[in-house]
C-alpha positions in Angstrom: 31.1 -6.2 31.1 30.6 -8.7 28.3 32.5 -6.4 25.9 35.4 -6.2 28.4 35.6 -10.0 28.5 35.7 -10.2 24.8 38.6 -7.7 24.7 40.6 -9.9 27.1 39.6 -13.1 25.2 40.9 -11.7 22.0 44.0 -10.3 23.7 44.9 -13.6 25.4 44.2 -15.6 22.2 46.6 -13.5 20.2 49.2 -13.6 23.1 49.0 -17.4 23.4 49.5 -17.8 19.7 52.5 -15.4 19.8 54.1 -17.2 22.8 53.6 -20.6 21.2 55.2 -19.4 18.0 58.2 -18.0 20.0 58.6 -21.2 22.0 58.5 -23.4 18.9 60.9 -21.1 17.1 63.3 -21.2 20.0 63.4 -25.0 20.2 63.9 -25.4 16.5 66.6 -22.7 16.4 68.5 -24.2 19.4 68.5 -27.7 17.9 69.6 -26.4 14.5 72.3 -24.1 15.9 73.7 -26.9 18.1 74.2 -29.3 15.2 75.6 -26.6 13.0 78.1 -25.4 15.6 79.4 -29.0 16.2 79.7 -29.6 12.5 81.5 -26.3 12.1 84.1 -27.1 14.8 84.7 -30.6 13.5 85.4 -29.2 10.0 87.6 -26.4 11.1 91.3 -27.6 10.7 92.8 -24.8 12.8 90.8 -25.6 15.9 91.1 -29.4 15.5 94.9 -29.1 14.8 95.4 -27.5 18.2 94.0 -30.5 20.1 94.8 -33.5 17.9 97.1 -36.2 19.5 96.1 -35.0 22.9 92.6 -36.7 23.1 91.1 -33.3 23.9 89.1 -32.7 20.6 85.8 -34.0 21.9 86.2 -32.1 25.2 86.9 -28.9 23.4 83.9 -29.3 21.2 81.7 -29.9 24.3 82.9 -26.9 26.3 82.7 -24.6 23.2 79.2 -25.8 22.4 78.0 -25.3 26.0 79.4 -21.8 26.0 77.9 -21.0 22.6 74.5 -22.5 23.4 74.3 -20.5 26.7 74.7 -17.4 24.6 72.0 -18.6 22.2 69.7 -19.3 25.1 70.2 -15.8 26.5 69.5 -14.4 23.1 66.4 -16.4 22.7 65.1 -15.4 26.1 65.8 -11.8 25.5 64.2 -12.0 22.0 61.2 -13.7 23.5 60.8 -11.0 26.2 61.0 -8.2 23.5 58.7 -10.2 21.2 56.1 -10.8 23.9 56.1 -7.1 24.7 55.5 -6.2 21.1 52.9 -9.0 20.8 51.1 -7.8 23.9 50.9 -4.2 22.6 49.8 -5.4 19.1 47.3 -7.8 20.6 45.8 -5.0 22.8 45.4 -2.7 19.8 44.0 -5.5 17.6 41.5 -6.5 20.3 40.3 -2.9 20.6 40.2 -2.6 16.8 38.0 -5.6 16.6 35.7 -4.9 19.6 35.2 -1.1 19.3 32.8 -1.5 16.4 30.9 -4.2 18.3 30.5 -1.7 21.1 29.0 0.9 18.7 26.7 -1.7 17.3 25.6 -2.6 20.8 24.9 1.1 21.6 23.0 1.4 18.4 20.8 -1.6 19.1 20.0 -0.2 22.6 19.1 3.2 21.0 16.8 1.5 18.5 15.3 -0.7 21.2 14.6 2.5 23.2 12.6 3.9 20.3 15.2 6.0 18.5 14.6 4.6 15.1 16.6 7.3 13.4 19.8 6.1 15.0 22.4 4.8 12.6 25.9 3.4 13.2 29.1 4.2 11.3 31.9 1.8 12.0 35.4 1.2 10.5 36.6 -2.4 10.9 37.0 -5.7 9.2 34.7 -6.2 6.2 32.5 -8.6 8.1 31.9 -6.1 10.9 31.1 -3.4 8.3 28.6 -5.8 6.6 27.0 -6.3 10.0 26.8 -2.5 10.5 25.2 -2.1 7.1 22.6 -4.9 7.9 21.9 -3.1 11.2 21.3 0.2 9.4 19.0 -1.5 6.9 17.0 -3.0 9.7 16.7 0.3 11.5 15.6 2.0 8.2 12.9 -0.7 7.7 11.7 -0.3 11.3 11.6 3.5 10.8 9.7 3.2 7.5 7.2 0.9 9.1 6.7 3.3 12.0 6.4 6.3 9.7 3.8 4.3 7.7 1.9 3.6 10.9 1.9 7.2 12.0 0.8 8.4 8.6 -1.9 5.9 8.5 -3.3 6.9 11.9 -3.0 10.6 11.0 -4.7 10.0 7.6 -7.5 8.0 9.1 -8.1 10.6 11.8 -8.2 13.4 9.3 -10.4 11.5 6.9 -13.0 10.4 9.4 -13.1 13.8 11.2 -15.3 15.6 8.7 -18.1 13.0 8.2 -18.2 12.2 12.0 -18.4 15.9 12.8 -21.2 16.3 10.2 -23.1 13.4 11.7 -22.7 14.7 15.2 -23.8 18.2 14.2 -26.9 16.9 12.5 -27.8 14.6 15.4 -27.3 17.4 18.0 -29.4 19.8 15.8 -32.2 17.3 15.5 -32.0 16.5 19.3 -32.3 20.2 20.2 -35.2 20.8 17.7 -33.1 23.1 15.5 -33.5 20.8 12.4 -36.5 18.5 11.7 -36.0 14.8 11.2 -37.5 14.7 7.7 -36.6 12.7 4.6 -33.9 15.1 3.5 -32.2 14.9 6.9 -32.4 11.1 7.0 -30.9 11.0 3.4 -28.1 13.3 4.5 -27.3 11.0 7.5 -27.4 7.9 5.3 -25.0 9.5 2.8 -22.5 10.4 5.5 -22.7 6.9 6.9 -22.2 5.3 3.4 -19.1 7.4 3.0 -17.7 6.3 6.4 -18.4 2.7 5.3 -16.6 3.1 2.1 -13.6 4.7 3.8 -13.4 1.8 6.3 -13.7 -0.8 3.6 -11.1 0.9 1.5 -8.8 1.3 4.5 -9.1 -2.5 5.2 -8.3 -3.3 1.6 -5.3 -0.9 1.4 -3.9 -2.3 4.7 -4.2 -5.8 3.3 -2.5 -4.8 0.1 0.4 -3.0 1.9 1.0 -5.9 4.2 1.2 -8.3 1.2 -1.9 -10.2 2.4 -3.7 -10.1 -1.0 -4.0 -13.4 -2.7 -4.2 -13.2 -6.5 -6.0 -15.8 -8.7 -4.0 -15.5 -11.9 -5.9 -16.6 -15.1 -5.8 -15.7 -18.7 -8.5 -13.3 -19.9 -9.2 -10.8 -22.7 -8.4 -7.3 -21.5 -10.5 -5.7 -24.3 -13.5 -7.7 -23.2 -13.0 -6.7 -19.6 -12.7 -3.1 -20.5 -15.9 -3.2 -22.6 -17.7 -4.8 -19.7 -16.5 -2.1 -17.2 -17.3 0.7 -19.6 -20.8 -0.5 -19.9 -21.1 -0.6 -16.1 -19.4 2.7 -15.7 -21.7 4.5 -18.2 -24.4 4.5 -15.4 -22.1 6.8 -13.3 -21.8 9.5 -16.0 -24.1 12.4 -16.7 -25.8 12.9 -20.0 -23.1 15.2 -21.2 -20.3 12.6 -20.9 -19.7 9.7 -23.3 -17.8 6.6 -22.4 -16.3 4.1 -24.9 -13.4 1.7 -25.5 -10.7 1.8 -28.1 -8.9 -1.6 -28.3 -5.8 -2.3 -30.4 -7.1 -5.4 -32.2 -10.0 -7.7 -31.6 -8.6 -9.1 -28.3 -5.6 -8.9 -26.1 -4.9 -11.7 -23.7 -3.1 -11.2 -20.4 -2.6 -13.5 -17.4 -3.5 -11.8 -14.1 -6.2 -11.6 -11.5 -9.3 -10.6 -13.6 -11.3 -9.6 -10.6 -8.6 -7.4 -9.2 -7.9 -5.8 -12.6 -11.6 -5.1 -13.0 -11.6 -3.4 -9.6 -8.6 -1.2 -10.7 -10.4 -0.3 -13.9 -13.5 0.5 -12.0 -11.6 2.9 -9.7 -10.0 4.6 -12.7 -13.4 5.0 -14.5 -15.1 6.2 -11.3 -12.3 8.8 -10.7 -12.6 10.0 -14.3 -16.4 10.3 -14.1 -16.2 12.3 -10.8 -14.0 14.9 -12.5 -15.5 15.1 -16.0 -18.6 17.2 -16.2 -18.8 17.1 -20.0 -16.9 15.6 -22.9 -15.7 12.0 -23.1 -14.0 9.2 -21.2 -12.1 6.6 -23.3 -10.5 3.4 -22.2 -7.6 2.8 -24.6 -6.2 -0.8 -24.6 -3.1 -1.5 -26.7 -0.1 -3.8 -26.8 3.4 -2.3 -26.6 6.0 -4.9 -27.2 5.5 -7.4 -24.2 3.1 -5.1 -22.4 -0.6 -4.4 -22.4 -1.2 -0.8 -21.7 -4.6 0.3 -20.4 -5.2 4.1 -20.2 -8.4 5.9 -19.1 -8.4 9.2 -20.9 -10.9 12.0 -20.0 -11.6 15.5 -21.0 -12.3 16.7 -17.5 -10.8 19.4 -15.3 -7.3 17.8 -15.3 -4.8 17.7 -12.5 -2.3 20.4 -11.5 1.3 19.7 -12.1 2.1 20.0 -8.4 -0.5 17.4 -7.5 0.3 14.9 -10.2 3.2 13.1 -8.5 1.0 12.5 -5.5 -2.2 11.1 -6.9 -1.3 7.5 -6.0 -0.7 8.3 -2.4 -3.4 7.4 0.2 -6.0 10.1 1.0 -4.3 12.6 -1.4 -6.9 14.8 -3.2 -6.1 17.7 -5.5 -9.5 19.3 -4.5 -10.3 18.4 -0.9 -13.4 20.6 -0.9 -15.0 18.5 -3.7 -13.6 15.1 -2.8 -16.2 14.0 -0.2 -19.2 15.4 -2.1 -18.2 13.5 -5.2 -18.0 10.3 -3.3 -14.3 9.6 -3.3 -12.4 8.2 -0.4 -8.9 9.2 -1.5 -7.8 5.5 -1.4 -8.9 4.1 -4.8 -5.7 5.0 -6.7 -3.5 3.9 -3.8 -5.2 0.5 -3.8 -4.9 0.3 -7.6 -1.2 1.0 -7.5 -0.6 -1.9 -5.1 -2.8 -4.3 -7.1 -0.9 -3.6 -10.3 2.6 -3.6 -8.9 1.9 -6.8 -7.0 1.2 -8.4 -10.4 4.4 -7.2 -12.0 2.9 -4.1 -13.6 3.2 -0.4 -13.3 0.9 2.6 -13.0 1.2 6.0 -14.8 -0.5 9.3 -15.0 -0.3 12.4 -17.2 -2.5 15.5 -17.2 -2.9 19.0 -18.4 -5.0 21.2 -16.1 -8.2 22.3 -17.7 -7.7 19.8 -20.6 -8.0 16.4 -19.2 -6.1 13.5 -17.7 -4.7 10.1 -18.7 -4.4 7.6 -15.9 -3.7 3.9 -16.4 -1.5 0.9 -15.9 0.6 -1.6 -17.8 0.7 -5.4 -17.3 3.4 -7.8 -18.7 2.5 -10.3 -21.3 5.9 -12.0 -21.5 8.2 -13.5 -18.9 11.1 -11.3 -19.9 9.1 -8.1 -19.4 10.4 -5.5 -17.1 8.4 -3.6 -14.5 8.2 -0.3 -16.3 7.4 0.9 -19.8 
């Protein structure tokens, strides 16, 4: 109903403008033709010669002018009727041309409101209407991306919590039925499963905060080499006797401005990930400056990552070896959190690996204002 009113409003607006133009043109044309006709008769010697001396010149001009102007009036009226007809048809087509895209946008908005977030509109119309359609499609895409993210999160959480919850339930039922004794080993197993659940919940909360842009960063200048040495010293406690861990720093110190606490958290995640997948060999944190960037790479001689898995390692809950992931203490969220922390501070993450040889996973942070977001 509202769209119909808009069509008629546009139609009547165009028609009124057309009629006004025709009316104004008729008045101006009539006045101009009247003056021109009288001047023509006065200047015409043959016509004036026929009436001079008889006092009929002015009468002749008046009668001739009335006859001529009557014809002009009829011509103007006929032209106006034809022009109004054409204007009405043109106005109707133009009104439909302008309002048809709006009708499609209205239908699209109703479809999206009804839950069909995949709906997109394609309209052909004035540039402003096409811009509006593009903005609508971008809005629908953003809503769809948010909904997809929510669904994936729910699915991932359900999948991730299913195994430890099932293990806890099985142990509790077995103890309740007297199948398993409630000894120190059983208690330790339950505590381990509960600790894993707690880590998953904490990481989920942190990832959710990062994805929503709710993390507040306390930027300060610090020495990346010193931070790497401190985290390697802490991380050495996580490795077995057959794995060495050290730092290779390009120069005595490399200053960067970022959130030191968050960067330490990222480095801790990378070291923990390397330690879980390196049974023997070495883990090296390499810190170097490349133009206006500080590049931090955690290199290990572990089992490596398959080429098919490598593009996905920064996705939430993605694990190349799902059978070992829980037993090694990983939640599948550390690298996803690290990616958000680094990118939020203008940096970029990277990964390279050869299966059976080792992996290089790290990040780059800008040192200069003109730095771009990739290296």
